[in-house]
Amino acid sequence: MPTLNNMPTDHAKWAQLKKQTKHKIDKVTHSLNRFQYRYRFACSFSSMTIDGTTLLTAKGYTVFMKLFLAYSAYDEVRAAEMVLLKREKLKVHNIEDQTALAATLRKNDKLKKLLTDGIANENDGLKKSLNRFYEGQSDDIMCVATAARNSFVHGDLTAGGAGLSINARVAAIEQLAAILRNYSDKLFSKCLKRIEEL
């Protein structure tokens, strides 16, 4: 099989596994196939041109697009995981081993306001996770990724409104997207191991 750039680590293994097992869980096969191409797109996307804005504003929108694409791939692999593990609903995983990134994200007050104000219900699970994160009770950066993705999708997010007028803040979102892509790649590999066990 030819090597394809920016594919998941176990892309070739999945291609062989599909042939060997004639996998009968169509939803899993569909999700894992979609994951690998969404993952490839997320890894390959580098920039976009936005006329009429400053370079820093364009960088801000670009990193949020990177995060959105990474989350789109993550959505597919967690859908496969849900079926393989016979869960009732999708799981949002915790990524808590990034204390330096968590500290950097907490310093961006505009992002905090955008993400927490975007969820009106104080009893919402994501809002509670965000509050714990911003109060320093948790280093789970996944709640920031999820809230930013939701804000992006619903059209609430702007680069300036998210405080991305400073290069270090842009870099933090870029790092968040990269960590989510890496996490998804590992989750893809775990899904393949689970299929082998069936």
mmCIF file of C-alpha atoms in Angstrom:
data_model
loop_
_atom_site.group_PDB
_atom_site.id
_atom_site.type_symbol
_atom_site.label_atom_id
_atom_site.label_comp_id
_atom_site.label_asym_id
_atom_site.label_seq_id
_atom_site.Cartn_x
_atom_site.Cartn_y
_atom_site.Cartn_z
ATOM 1 C CA MET A 1 0.000 0.000 0.000
ATOM 2 C CA PRO A 2 1.414 3.413 -0.883
ATOM 3 C CA THR A 3 2.267 5.723 1.979
ATOM 4 C CA LEU A 4 -0.187 8.575 2.326
ATOM 5 C CA ASN A 5 0.813 11.789 4.045
ATOM 6 C CA ASN A 6 -0.825 12.844 7.291
ATOM 7 C CA MET A 7 -2.853 9.676 7.774
ATOM 8 C CA PRO A 8 -3.346 8.103 11.217
ATOM 9 C CA THR A 9 -0.473 6.007 12.521
ATOM 10 C CA ASP A 10 -2.354 2.734 12.003
ATOM 11 C CA HIS A 11 -3.926 3.609 8.644
ATOM 12 C CA ALA A 12 -2.319 0.621 6.869
ATOM 13 C CA LYS A 13 -3.364 -1.703 9.691
ATOM 14 C CA TRP A 14 -6.980 -0.547 9.306
ATOM 15 C CA ALA A 15 -6.877 -1.151 5.546
ATOM 16 C CA GLN A 16 -5.755 -4.752 6.162
ATOM 17 C CA LEU A 17 -8.083 -5.309 9.103
ATOM 18 C CA LYS A 18 -11.110 -4.310 7.036
ATOM 19 C CA LYS A 19 -10.185 -6.915 4.398
ATOM 20 C CA GLN A 20 -9.371 -9.702 6.843
ATOM 21 C CA THR A 21 -12.291 -9.444 9.223
ATOM 22 C CA LYS A 22 -15.028 -8.341 6.826
ATOM 23 C CA HIS A 23 -16.112 -6.263 9.743
ATOM 24 C CA LYS A 24 -19.839 -6.507 10.365
ATOM 25 C CA ILE A 25 -20.346 -3.349 12.365
ATOM 26 C CA ASP A 26 -21.112 -0.994 9.501
ATOM 27 C CA LYS A 27 -21.364 2.055 11.714
ATOM 28 C CA VAL A 28 -17.864 1.430 13.091
ATOM 29 C CA THR A 29 -16.422 0.890 9.624
ATOM 30 C CA HIS A 30 -18.102 4.054 8.360
ATOM 31 C CA SER A 31 -16.876 6.130 11.317
ATOM 32 C CA LEU A 32 -13.303 4.846 11.157
ATOM 33 C CA ASN A 33 -13.126 5.418 7.404
ATOM 34 C CA ARG A 34 -14.424 8.951 7.839
ATOM 35 C CA PHE A 35 -12.072 9.530 10.778
ATOM 36 C CA GLN A 36 -8.925 8.796 8.814
ATOM 37 C CA TYR A 37 -9.788 11.266 6.063
ATOM 38 C CA ARG A 38 -10.958 13.945 8.472
ATOM 39 C CA TYR A 39 -7.755 13.384 10.408
ATOM 40 C CA ARG A 40 -5.733 13.743 7.226
ATOM 41 C CA PHE A 41 -7.498 16.995 6.392
ATOM 42 C CA ALA A 42 -6.942 18.305 9.934
ATOM 43 C CA CYS A 43 -3.236 17.464 9.749
ATOM 44 C CA SER A 44 -2.850 18.885 6.245
ATOM 45 C CA PHE A 45 -4.675 22.174 6.787
ATOM 46 C CA SER A 46 -2.135 24.944 7.312
ATOM 47 C CA SER A 47 -3.694 28.322 6.594
ATOM 48 C CA MET A 48 -6.417 30.290 4.929
ATOM 49 C CA THR A 49 -6.502 33.651 3.250
ATOM 50 C CA ILE A 50 -8.918 36.197 4.661
ATOM 51 C CA ASP A 51 -9.082 39.476 2.802
ATOM 52 C CA GLY A 52 -9.685 42.669 4.738
ATOM 53 C CA THR A 53 -8.281 41.523 8.082
ATOM 54 C CA THR A 54 -4.964 41.811 9.820
ATOM 55 C CA LEU A 55 -2.472 38.974 9.630
ATOM 56 C CA LEU A 56 -2.978 38.203 13.331
ATOM 57 C CA THR A 57 -6.780 38.041 12.913
ATOM 58 C CA ALA A 58 -6.354 35.636 9.998
ATOM 59 C CA LYS A 59 -4.006 33.527 12.155
ATOM 60 C CA GLY A 60 -6.656 33.483 14.874
ATOM 61 C CA TYR A 61 -9.349 32.192 12.542
ATOM 62 C CA THR A 62 -6.896 29.709 11.056
ATOM 63 C CA VAL A 63 -6.087 28.122 14.424
ATOM 64 C CA PHE A 64 -9.755 27.866 15.299
ATOM 65 C CA MET A 65 -10.349 26.161 11.954
ATOM 66 C CA LYS A 66 -7.524 23.758 12.843
ATOM 67 C CA LEU A 67 -9.214 23.049 16.169
ATOM 68 C CA PHE A 68 -12.581 22.564 14.477
ATOM 69 C CA LEU A 69 -11.090 20.119 11.948
ATOM 70 C CA ALA A 70 -9.304 18.195 14.711
ATOM 71 C CA TYR A 71 -12.572 17.976 16.657
ATOM 72 C CA SER A 72 -14.414 16.821 13.550
ATOM 73 C CA ALA A 73 -12.008 13.874 13.277
ATOM 74 C CA TYR A 74 -12.312 13.226 17.017
ATOM 75 C CA ASP A 75 -16.118 13.076 16.699
ATOM 76 C CA GLU A 76 -15.836 10.226 14.212
ATOM 77 C CA VAL A 77 -13.401 8.100 16.190
ATOM 78 C CA ARG A 78 -15.377 8.499 19.400
ATOM 79 C CA ALA A 79 -18.537 7.437 17.517
ATOM 80 C CA ALA A 80 -16.740 4.198 16.589
ATOM 81 C CA GLU A 81 -15.531 3.796 20.166
ATOM 82 C CA MET A 82 -19.098 4.191 21.472
ATOM 83 C CA VAL A 83 -20.318 1.267 19.341
ATOM 84 C CA LEU A 84 -17.287 -0.924 20.053
ATOM 85 C CA LEU A 85 -17.580 -0.412 23.812
ATOM 86 C CA LYS A 86 -21.399 -0.654 23.710
ATOM 87 C CA ARG A 87 -21.900 2.729 25.305
ATOM 88 C CA GLU A 88 -25.268 4.449 25.364
ATOM 89 C CA LYS A 89 -23.859 7.831 24.351
ATOM 90 C CA LEU A 90 -20.718 9.493 23.089
ATOM 91 C CA LYS A 91 -17.960 10.053 25.602
ATOM 92 C CA VAL A 92 -16.018 13.286 25.788
ATOM 93 C CA HIS A 93 -12.588 12.243 27.011
ATOM 94 C CA ASN A 94 -10.484 14.127 29.529
ATOM 95 C CA ILE A 95 -7.028 15.352 28.568
ATOM 96 C CA GLU A 96 -5.469 16.415 31.857
ATOM 97 C CA ASP A 97 -1.741 15.879 31.335
ATOM 98 C CA GLN A 98 -1.114 19.271 29.721
ATOM 99 C CA THR A 99 -0.637 21.498 32.761
ATOM 100 C CA ALA A 100 1.511 24.118 30.976
ATOM 101 C CA LEU A 101 -1.054 24.520 28.189
ATOM 102 C CA ALA A 102 -3.874 24.643 30.725
ATOM 103 C CA ALA A 103 -2.074 27.485 32.548
ATOM 104 C CA THR A 104 -1.596 29.387 29.271
ATOM 105 C CA LEU A 105 -5.243 28.974 28.274
ATOM 106 C CA ARG A 106 -6.384 30.216 31.684
ATOM 107 C CA LYS A 107 -4.522 33.498 31.153
ATOM 108 C CA ASN A 108 -6.764 34.426 28.213
ATOM 109 C CA ASP A 109 -9.656 36.216 29.950
ATOM 110 C CA LYS A 110 -11.430 37.000 26.680
ATOM 111 C CA LEU A 111 -11.521 33.330 25.704
ATOM 112 C CA LYS A 112 -12.801 32.425 29.166
ATOM 113 C CA LYS A 113 -15.614 34.984 28.878
ATOM 114 C CA LEU A 114 -16.537 33.865 25.365
ATOM 115 C CA LEU A 115 -16.681 30.191 26.296
ATOM 116 C CA THR A 116 -18.408 30.488 29.667
ATOM 117 C CA ASP A 117 -20.895 33.171 28.595
ATOM 118 C CA GLY A 118 -21.774 31.034 25.561
ATOM 119 C CA ILE A 119 -23.449 28.487 27.833
ATOM 120 C CA ALA A 120 -26.433 30.042 29.593
ATOM 121 C CA ASN A 121 -27.418 27.043 31.725
ATOM 122 C CA GLU A 122 -25.326 26.995 34.904
ATOM 123 C CA ASN A 123 -26.150 23.291 35.371
ATOM 124 C CA ASP A 124 -24.799 22.320 31.949
ATOM 125 C CA GLY A 125 -22.037 19.720 32.295
ATOM 126 C CA LEU A 126 -19.690 21.555 29.939
ATOM 127 C CA LYS A 127 -20.203 24.836 31.789
ATOM 128 C CA LYS A 128 -19.391 23.102 35.078
ATOM 129 C CA SER A 129 -16.244 21.616 33.540
ATOM 130 C CA LEU A 130 -15.201 25.027 32.225
ATOM 131 C CA ASN A 131 -15.762 26.620 35.635
ATOM 132 C CA ARG A 132 -13.625 23.922 37.324
ATOM 133 C CA PHE A 133 -10.952 24.433 34.662
ATOM 134 C CA TYR A 134 -10.848 28.228 34.999
ATOM 135 C CA GLU A 135 -10.897 28.022 38.812
ATOM 136 C CA GLY A 136 -7.790 25.814 38.606
ATOM 137 C CA GLN A 137 -9.557 22.737 40.010
ATOM 138 C CA SER A 138 -8.929 20.760 36.826
ATOM 139 C CA ASP A 139 -6.385 20.819 34.007
ATOM 140 C CA ASP A 140 -8.769 19.120 31.562
ATOM 141 C CA ILE A 141 -8.134 21.052 28.340
ATOM 142 C CA MET A 142 -10.794 19.017 26.531
ATOM 143 C CA CYS A 143 -13.552 21.198 27.968
ATOM 144 C CA VAL A 144 -11.900 24.229 26.345
ATOM 145 C CA ALA A 145 -11.611 22.384 23.022
ATOM 146 C CA THR A 146 -15.265 21.322 23.179
ATOM 147 C CA ALA A 147 -16.576 24.763 24.115
ATOM 148 C CA ALA A 148 -14.418 26.470 21.463
ATOM 149 C CA ARG A 149 -15.622 24.000 18.841
ATOM 150 C CA ASN A 150 -19.248 24.679 19.843
ATOM 151 C CA SER A 151 -18.680 28.425 19.749
ATOM 152 C CA PHE A 152 -17.056 28.137 16.309
ATOM 153 C CA VAL A 153 -19.856 25.982 14.899
ATOM 154 C CA HIS A 154 -22.615 28.226 16.244
ATOM 155 C CA GLY A 155 -20.983 31.355 14.850
ATOM 156 C CA ASP A 156 -20.292 33.000 18.210
ATOM 157 C CA LEU A 157 -16.531 32.899 17.924
ATOM 158 C CA THR A 158 -14.405 35.729 16.600
ATOM 159 C CA ALA A 159 -10.631 35.863 16.757
ATOM 160 C CA GLY A 160 -10.687 39.217 18.567
ATOM 161 C CA GLY A 161 -13.511 38.165 20.873
ATOM 162 C CA ALA A 162 -11.475 35.105 21.843
ATOM 163 C CA GLY A 163 -8.475 37.273 22.716
ATOM 164 C CA LEU A 164 -6.312 36.057 19.869
ATOM 165 C CA SER A 165 -4.627 39.395 19.374
ATOM 166 C CA ILE A 166 -1.436 38.025 20.940
ATOM 167 C CA ASN A 167 0.739 35.444 19.188
ATOM 168 C CA ALA A 168 1.168 33.328 22.337
ATOM 169 C CA ARG A 169 -2.603 32.915 22.581
ATOM 170 C CA VAL A 170 -2.770 31.866 18.928
ATOM 171 C CA ALA A 171 -0.001 29.343 19.612
ATOM 172 C CA ALA A 172 -1.952 27.922 22.572
ATOM 173 C CA ILE A 173 -4.989 27.153 20.392
ATOM 174 C CA GLU A 174 -2.694 25.651 17.752
ATOM 175 C CA GLN A 175 -1.166 23.426 20.428
ATOM 176 C CA LEU A 176 -4.650 22.444 21.633
ATOM 177 C CA ALA A 177 -5.578 21.358 18.093
ATOM 178 C CA ALA A 178 -2.363 19.325 17.767
ATOM 179 C CA ILE A 179 -2.957 17.580 21.097
ATOM 180 C CA LEU A 180 -6.518 16.713 20.070
ATOM 181 C CA ARG A 181 -5.280 15.277 16.751
ATOM 182 C CA ASN A 182 -2.674 13.189 18.590
ATOM 183 C CA TYR A 183 -5.253 11.975 21.105
ATOM 184 C CA SER A 184 -7.608 10.994 18.290
ATOM 185 C CA ASP A 185 -4.845 9.071 16.531
ATOM 186 C CA LYS A 186 -4.231 7.060 19.704
ATOM 187 C CA LEU A 187 -7.968 6.466 20.140
ATOM 188 C CA PHE A 188 -8.116 5.196 16.539
ATOM 189 C CA SER A 189 -5.371 2.676 17.364
ATOM 190 C CA LYS A 190 -7.285 1.580 20.476
ATOM 191 C CA CYS A 191 -10.400 1.044 18.370
ATOM 192 C CA LEU A 192 -8.439 -1.183 15.999
ATOM 193 C CA LYS A 193 -7.166 -3.259 18.924
ATOM 194 C CA ARG A 194 -10.745 -3.640 20.136
ATOM 195 C CA ILE A 195 -11.846 -4.833 16.686
ATOM 196 C CA GLU A 196 -9.054 -7.418 16.710
ATOM 197 C CA GLU A 197 -10.411 -8.719 20.032
ATOM 198 C CA LEU A 198 -13.939 -9.228 18.679
#
